[in-house]
PDB file of C-alpha atoms in Angstrom:
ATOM      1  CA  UNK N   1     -16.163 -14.594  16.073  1.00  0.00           C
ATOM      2  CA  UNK N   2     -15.328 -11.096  15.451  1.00  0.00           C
ATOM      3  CA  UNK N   3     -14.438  -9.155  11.978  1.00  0.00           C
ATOM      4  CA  UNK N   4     -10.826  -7.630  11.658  1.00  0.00           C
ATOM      5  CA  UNK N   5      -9.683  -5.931   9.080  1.00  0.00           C
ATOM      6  CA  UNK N   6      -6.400  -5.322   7.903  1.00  0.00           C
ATOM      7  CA  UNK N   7      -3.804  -3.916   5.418  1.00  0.00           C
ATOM      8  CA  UNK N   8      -0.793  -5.792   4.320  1.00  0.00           C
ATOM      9  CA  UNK N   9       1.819  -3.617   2.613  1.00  0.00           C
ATOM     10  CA  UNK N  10       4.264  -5.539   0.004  1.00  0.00           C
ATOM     11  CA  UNK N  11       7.275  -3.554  -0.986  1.00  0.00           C
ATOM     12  CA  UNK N  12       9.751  -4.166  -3.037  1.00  0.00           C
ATOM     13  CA  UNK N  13      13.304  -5.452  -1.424  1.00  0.00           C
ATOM     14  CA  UNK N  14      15.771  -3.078  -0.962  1.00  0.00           C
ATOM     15  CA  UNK N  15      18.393  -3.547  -4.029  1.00  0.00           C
ATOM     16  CA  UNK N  16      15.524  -4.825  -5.864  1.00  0.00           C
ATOM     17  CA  UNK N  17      15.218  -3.708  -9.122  1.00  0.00           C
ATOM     18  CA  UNK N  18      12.134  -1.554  -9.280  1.00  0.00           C
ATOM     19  CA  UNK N  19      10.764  -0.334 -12.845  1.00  0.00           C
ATOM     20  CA  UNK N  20       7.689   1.315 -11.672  1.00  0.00           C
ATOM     21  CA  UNK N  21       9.205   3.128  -9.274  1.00  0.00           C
ATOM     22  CA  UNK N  22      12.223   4.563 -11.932  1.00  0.00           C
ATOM     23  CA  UNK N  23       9.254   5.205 -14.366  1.00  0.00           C
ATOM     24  CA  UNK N  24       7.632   7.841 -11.702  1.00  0.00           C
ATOM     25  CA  UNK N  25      10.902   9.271 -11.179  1.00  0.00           C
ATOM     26  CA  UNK N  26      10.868   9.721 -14.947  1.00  0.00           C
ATOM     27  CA  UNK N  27       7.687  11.594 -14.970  1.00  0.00           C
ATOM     28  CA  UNK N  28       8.518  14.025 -12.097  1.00  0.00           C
ATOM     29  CA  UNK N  29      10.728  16.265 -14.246  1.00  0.00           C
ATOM     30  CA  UNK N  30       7.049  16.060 -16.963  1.00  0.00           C
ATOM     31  CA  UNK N  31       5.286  17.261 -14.106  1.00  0.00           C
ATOM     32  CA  UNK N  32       7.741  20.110 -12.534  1.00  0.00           C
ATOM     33  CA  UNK N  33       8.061  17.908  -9.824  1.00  0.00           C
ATOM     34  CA  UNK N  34      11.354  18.330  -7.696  1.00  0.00           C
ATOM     35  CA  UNK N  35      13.217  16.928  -4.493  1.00  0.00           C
ATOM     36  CA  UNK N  36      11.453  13.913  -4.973  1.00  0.00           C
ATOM     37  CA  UNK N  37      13.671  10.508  -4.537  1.00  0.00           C
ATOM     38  CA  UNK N  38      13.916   6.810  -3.597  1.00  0.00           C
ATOM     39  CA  UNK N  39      10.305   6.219  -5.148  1.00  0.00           C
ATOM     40  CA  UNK N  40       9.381   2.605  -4.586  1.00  0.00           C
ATOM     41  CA  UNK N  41       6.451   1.191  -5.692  1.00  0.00           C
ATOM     42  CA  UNK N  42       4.496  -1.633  -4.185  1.00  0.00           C
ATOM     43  CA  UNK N  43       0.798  -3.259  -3.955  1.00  0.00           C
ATOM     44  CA  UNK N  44      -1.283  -2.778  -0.624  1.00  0.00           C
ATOM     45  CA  UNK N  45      -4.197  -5.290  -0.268  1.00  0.00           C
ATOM     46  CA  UNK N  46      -6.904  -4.749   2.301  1.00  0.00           C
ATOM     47  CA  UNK N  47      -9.052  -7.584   3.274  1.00  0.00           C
ATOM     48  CA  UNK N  48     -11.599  -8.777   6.600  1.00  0.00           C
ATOM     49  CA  UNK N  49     -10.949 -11.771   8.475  1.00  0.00           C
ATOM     50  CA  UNK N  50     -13.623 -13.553  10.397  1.00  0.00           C
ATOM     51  CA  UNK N  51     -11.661 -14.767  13.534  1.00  0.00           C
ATOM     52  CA  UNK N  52     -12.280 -15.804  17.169  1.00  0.00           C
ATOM     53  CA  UNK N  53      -9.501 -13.005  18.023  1.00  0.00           C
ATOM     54  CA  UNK N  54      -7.602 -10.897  16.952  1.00  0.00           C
ATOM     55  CA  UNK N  55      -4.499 -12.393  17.342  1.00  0.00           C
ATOM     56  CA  UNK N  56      -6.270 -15.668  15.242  1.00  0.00           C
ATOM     57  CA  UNK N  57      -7.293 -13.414  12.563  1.00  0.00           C
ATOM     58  CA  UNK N  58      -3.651 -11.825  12.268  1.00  0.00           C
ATOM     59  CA  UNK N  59      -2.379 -15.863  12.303  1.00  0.00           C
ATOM     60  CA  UNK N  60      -4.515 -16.121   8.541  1.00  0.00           C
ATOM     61  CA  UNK N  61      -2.991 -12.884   7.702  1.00  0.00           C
ATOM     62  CA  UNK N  62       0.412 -13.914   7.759  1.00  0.00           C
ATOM     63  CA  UNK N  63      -0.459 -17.289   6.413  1.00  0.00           C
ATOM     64  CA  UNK N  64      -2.022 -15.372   3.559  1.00  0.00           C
ATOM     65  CA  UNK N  65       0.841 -12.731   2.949  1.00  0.00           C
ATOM     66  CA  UNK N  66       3.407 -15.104   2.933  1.00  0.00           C
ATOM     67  CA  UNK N  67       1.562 -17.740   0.438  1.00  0.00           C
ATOM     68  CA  UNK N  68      -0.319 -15.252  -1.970  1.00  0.00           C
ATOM     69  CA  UNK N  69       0.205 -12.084  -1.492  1.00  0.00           C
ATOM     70  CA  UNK N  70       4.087 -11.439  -1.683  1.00  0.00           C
ATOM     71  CA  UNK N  71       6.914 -13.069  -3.203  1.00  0.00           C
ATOM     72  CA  UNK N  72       9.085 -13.672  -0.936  1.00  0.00           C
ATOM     73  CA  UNK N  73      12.235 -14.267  -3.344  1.00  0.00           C
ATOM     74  CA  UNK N  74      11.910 -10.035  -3.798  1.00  0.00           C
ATOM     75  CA  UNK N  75       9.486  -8.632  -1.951  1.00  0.00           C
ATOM     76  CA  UNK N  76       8.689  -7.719   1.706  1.00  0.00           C
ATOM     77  CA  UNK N  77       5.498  -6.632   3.348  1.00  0.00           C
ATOM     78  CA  UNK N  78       4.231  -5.394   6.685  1.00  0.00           C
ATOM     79  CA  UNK N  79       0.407  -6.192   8.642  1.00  0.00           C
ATOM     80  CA  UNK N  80      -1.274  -3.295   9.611  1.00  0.00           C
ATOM     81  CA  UNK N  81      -4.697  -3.176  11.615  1.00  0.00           C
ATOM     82  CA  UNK N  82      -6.802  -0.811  10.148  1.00  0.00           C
ATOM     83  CA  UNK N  83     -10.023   0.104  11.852  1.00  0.00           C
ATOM     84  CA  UNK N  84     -13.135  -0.860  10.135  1.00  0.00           C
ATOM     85  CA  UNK N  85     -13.864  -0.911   6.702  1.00  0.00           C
ATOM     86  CA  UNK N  86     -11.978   2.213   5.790  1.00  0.00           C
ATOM     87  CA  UNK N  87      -8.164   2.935   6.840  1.00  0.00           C
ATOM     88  CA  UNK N  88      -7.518   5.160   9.816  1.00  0.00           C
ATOM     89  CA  UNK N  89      -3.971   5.255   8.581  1.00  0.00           C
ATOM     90  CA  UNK N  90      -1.938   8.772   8.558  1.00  0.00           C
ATOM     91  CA  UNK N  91      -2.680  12.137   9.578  1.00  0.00           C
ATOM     92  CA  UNK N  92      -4.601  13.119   6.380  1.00  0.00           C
ATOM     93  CA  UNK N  93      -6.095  12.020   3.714  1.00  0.00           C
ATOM     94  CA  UNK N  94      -6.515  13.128   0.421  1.00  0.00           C
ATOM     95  CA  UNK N  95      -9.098  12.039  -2.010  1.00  0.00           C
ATOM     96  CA  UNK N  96      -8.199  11.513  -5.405  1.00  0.00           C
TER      97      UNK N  96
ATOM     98  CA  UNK H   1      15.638  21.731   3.831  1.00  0.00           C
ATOM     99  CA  UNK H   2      14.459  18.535   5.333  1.00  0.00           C
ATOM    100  CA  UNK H   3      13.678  15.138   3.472  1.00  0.00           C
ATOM    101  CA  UNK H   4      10.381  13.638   4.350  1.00  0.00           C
ATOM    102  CA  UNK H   5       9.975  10.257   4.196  1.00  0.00           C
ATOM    103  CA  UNK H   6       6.257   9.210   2.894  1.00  0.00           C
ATOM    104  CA  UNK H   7       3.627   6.476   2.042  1.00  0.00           C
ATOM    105  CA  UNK H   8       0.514   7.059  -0.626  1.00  0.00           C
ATOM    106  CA  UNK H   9      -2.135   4.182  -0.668  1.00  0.00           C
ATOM    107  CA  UNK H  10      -3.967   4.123  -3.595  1.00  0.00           C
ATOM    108  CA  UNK H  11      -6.919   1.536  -3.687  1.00  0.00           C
ATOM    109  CA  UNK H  12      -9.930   1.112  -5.676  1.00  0.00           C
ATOM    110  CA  UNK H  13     -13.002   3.185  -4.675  1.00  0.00           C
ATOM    111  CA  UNK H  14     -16.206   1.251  -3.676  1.00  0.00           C
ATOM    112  CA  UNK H  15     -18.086   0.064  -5.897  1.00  0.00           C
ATOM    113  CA  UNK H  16     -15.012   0.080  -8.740  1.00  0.00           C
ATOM    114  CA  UNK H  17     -14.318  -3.208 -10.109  1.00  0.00           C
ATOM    115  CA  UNK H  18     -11.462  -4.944  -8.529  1.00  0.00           C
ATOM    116  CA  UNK H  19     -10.034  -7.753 -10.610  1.00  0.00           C
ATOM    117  CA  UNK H  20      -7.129  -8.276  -8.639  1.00  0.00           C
ATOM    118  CA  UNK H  21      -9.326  -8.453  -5.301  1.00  0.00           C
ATOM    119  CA  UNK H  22     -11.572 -11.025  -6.909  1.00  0.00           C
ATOM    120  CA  UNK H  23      -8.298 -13.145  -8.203  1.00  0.00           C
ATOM    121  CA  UNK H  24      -7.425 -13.368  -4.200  1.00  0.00           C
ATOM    122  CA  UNK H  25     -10.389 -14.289  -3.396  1.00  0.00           C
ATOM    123  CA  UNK H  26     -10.633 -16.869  -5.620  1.00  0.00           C
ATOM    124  CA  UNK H  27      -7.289 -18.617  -4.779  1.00  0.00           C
ATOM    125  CA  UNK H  28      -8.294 -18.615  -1.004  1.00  0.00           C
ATOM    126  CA  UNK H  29      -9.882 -22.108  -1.067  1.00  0.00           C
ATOM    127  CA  UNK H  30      -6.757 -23.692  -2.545  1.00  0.00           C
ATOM    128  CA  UNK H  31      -5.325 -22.456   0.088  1.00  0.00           C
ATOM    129  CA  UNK H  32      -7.634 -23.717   2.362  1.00  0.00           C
ATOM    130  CA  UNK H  33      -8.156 -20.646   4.124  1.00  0.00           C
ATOM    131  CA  UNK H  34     -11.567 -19.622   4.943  1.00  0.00           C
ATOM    132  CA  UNK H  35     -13.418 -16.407   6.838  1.00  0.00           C
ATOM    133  CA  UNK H  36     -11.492 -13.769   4.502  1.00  0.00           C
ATOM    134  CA  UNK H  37     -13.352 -11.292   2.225  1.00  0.00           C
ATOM    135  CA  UNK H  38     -13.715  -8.064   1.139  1.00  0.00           C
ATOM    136  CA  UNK H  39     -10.231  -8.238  -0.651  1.00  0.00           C
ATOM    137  CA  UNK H  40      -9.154  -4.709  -2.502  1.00  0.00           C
ATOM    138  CA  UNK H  41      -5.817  -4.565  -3.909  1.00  0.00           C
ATOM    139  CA  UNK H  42      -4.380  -1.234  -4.489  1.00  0.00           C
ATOM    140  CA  UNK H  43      -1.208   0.223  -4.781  1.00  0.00           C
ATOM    141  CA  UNK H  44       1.331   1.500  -2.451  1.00  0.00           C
ATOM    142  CA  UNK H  45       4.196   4.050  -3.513  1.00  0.00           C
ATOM    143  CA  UNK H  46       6.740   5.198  -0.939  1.00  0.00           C
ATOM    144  CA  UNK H  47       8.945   8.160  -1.783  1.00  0.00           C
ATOM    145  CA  UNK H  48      11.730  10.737   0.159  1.00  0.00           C
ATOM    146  CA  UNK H  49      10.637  14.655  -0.352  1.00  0.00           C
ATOM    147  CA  UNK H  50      13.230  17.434   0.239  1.00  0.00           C
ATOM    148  CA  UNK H  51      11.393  20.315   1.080  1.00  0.00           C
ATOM    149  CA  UNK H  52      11.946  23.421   3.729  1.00  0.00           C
ATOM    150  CA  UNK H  53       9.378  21.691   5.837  1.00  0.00           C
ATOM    151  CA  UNK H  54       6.830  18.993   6.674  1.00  0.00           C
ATOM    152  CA  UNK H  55       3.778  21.169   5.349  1.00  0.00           C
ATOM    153  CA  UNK H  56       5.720  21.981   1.760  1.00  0.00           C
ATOM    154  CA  UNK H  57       6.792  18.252   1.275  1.00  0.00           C
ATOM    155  CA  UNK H  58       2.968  16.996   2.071  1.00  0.00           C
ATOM    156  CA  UNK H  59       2.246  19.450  -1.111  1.00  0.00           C
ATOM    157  CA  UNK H  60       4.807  18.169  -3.116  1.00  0.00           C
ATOM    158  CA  UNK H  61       3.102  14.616  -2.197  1.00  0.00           C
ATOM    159  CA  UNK H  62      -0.402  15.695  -2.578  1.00  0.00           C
ATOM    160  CA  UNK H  63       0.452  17.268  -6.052  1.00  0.00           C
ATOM    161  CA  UNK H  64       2.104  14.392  -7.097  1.00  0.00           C
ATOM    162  CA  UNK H  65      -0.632  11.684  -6.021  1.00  0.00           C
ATOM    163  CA  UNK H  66      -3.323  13.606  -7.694  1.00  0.00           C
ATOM    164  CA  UNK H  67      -1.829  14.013 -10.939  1.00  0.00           C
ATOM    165  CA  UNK H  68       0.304  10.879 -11.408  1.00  0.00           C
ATOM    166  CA  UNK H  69      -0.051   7.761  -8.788  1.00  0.00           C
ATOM    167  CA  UNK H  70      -3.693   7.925  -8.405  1.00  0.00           C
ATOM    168  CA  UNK H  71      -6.204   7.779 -11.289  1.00  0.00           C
ATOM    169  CA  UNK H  72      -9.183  10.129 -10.039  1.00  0.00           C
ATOM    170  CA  UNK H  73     -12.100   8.072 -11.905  1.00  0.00           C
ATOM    171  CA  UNK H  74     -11.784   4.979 -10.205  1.00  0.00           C
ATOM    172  CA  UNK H  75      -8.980   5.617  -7.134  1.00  0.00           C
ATOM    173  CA  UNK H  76      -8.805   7.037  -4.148  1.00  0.00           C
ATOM    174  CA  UNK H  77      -5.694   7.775  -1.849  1.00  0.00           C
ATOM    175  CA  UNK H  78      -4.388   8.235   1.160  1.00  0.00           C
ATOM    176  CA  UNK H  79      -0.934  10.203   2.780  1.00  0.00           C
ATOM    177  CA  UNK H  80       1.015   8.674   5.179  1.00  0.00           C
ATOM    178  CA  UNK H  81       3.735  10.052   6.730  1.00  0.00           C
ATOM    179  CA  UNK H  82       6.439   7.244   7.498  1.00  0.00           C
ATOM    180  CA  UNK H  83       9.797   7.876  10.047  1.00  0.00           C
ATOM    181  CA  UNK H  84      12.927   7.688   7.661  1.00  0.00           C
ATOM    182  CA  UNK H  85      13.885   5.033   4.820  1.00  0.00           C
ATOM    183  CA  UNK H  86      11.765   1.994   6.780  1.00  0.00           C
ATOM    184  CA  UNK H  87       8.304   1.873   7.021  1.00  0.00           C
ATOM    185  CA  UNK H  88       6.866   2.305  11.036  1.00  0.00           C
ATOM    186  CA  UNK H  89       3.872   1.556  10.286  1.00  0.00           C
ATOM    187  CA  UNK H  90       0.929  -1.036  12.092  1.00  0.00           C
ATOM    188  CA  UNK H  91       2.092  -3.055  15.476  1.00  0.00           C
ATOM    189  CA  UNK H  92       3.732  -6.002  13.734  1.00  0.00           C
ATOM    190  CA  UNK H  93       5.857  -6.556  10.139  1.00  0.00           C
ATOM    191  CA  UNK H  94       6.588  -9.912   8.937  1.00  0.00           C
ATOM    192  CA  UNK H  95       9.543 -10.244   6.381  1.00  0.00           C
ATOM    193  CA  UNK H  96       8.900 -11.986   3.512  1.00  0.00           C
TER     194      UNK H  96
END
């Protein structure tokens, strides 16, 4: 058994009515904020699997995206391996 | 001017309470799935910058994930840089 952990991304469809993402395009102007567009927002959950492999803990992953996680009627999402308890994801990172 | 395609991840920081996190957690034995923990669920916000280049839109993106996607006190995020409209990111992406 090994311990994976991993990032699933759930997006809005394309076409998809989005109201969080207009209301952030609504506060850009607030803020001074320009030449930003197409704001979309989404959830990201991050969670550890205990798995033989990884390609068994990825299995649950799926399982778990598809069930719980997104709705599949309007919403996509994406699996990401991220190493370790903390995300290795991007070239920076900022903290908030 | 260029437009930038990019990802912020916003999740809890340790320690914060994460109702949402416990809520998956406790829906994983109806599910009959077992070996998962350490559930966080944050946000993600994807969003197209026009800037003169890839240093000035990161700015724009900082600025604007600092002072409106991200609340300081309890979140921290992260900047990813994603190639055009579509996410790229992780090895595999399941539709929904």
């Amino acid at each position: 058994m090994s311990s994976h952990r991993f990032a699933v991304n759930v997006t809005p469809k394309p076409g998809i009515l989005d109201p969080q993402g207009r209301a952030v395009e609504g506060s850009l102007g607030h803020l001074g904020i320009e030449g930003v567009s197409a704001v979309r927002v989404g959830r990201r959950v991050e969670l550890t699997v205990e798995a033989a492999d990884g390609a068994g803990a990825r299995a649950v992953v799926e399982r778990l995206a598809g069930e719980l996680l997104a709705n599949p009627l309007i919403e996509t999402y994406a699996i990401e391996s991220i190493g370790g308890a903390s995300s290795t994801v991007g070239a920076a990172a900022g903290e908030g």
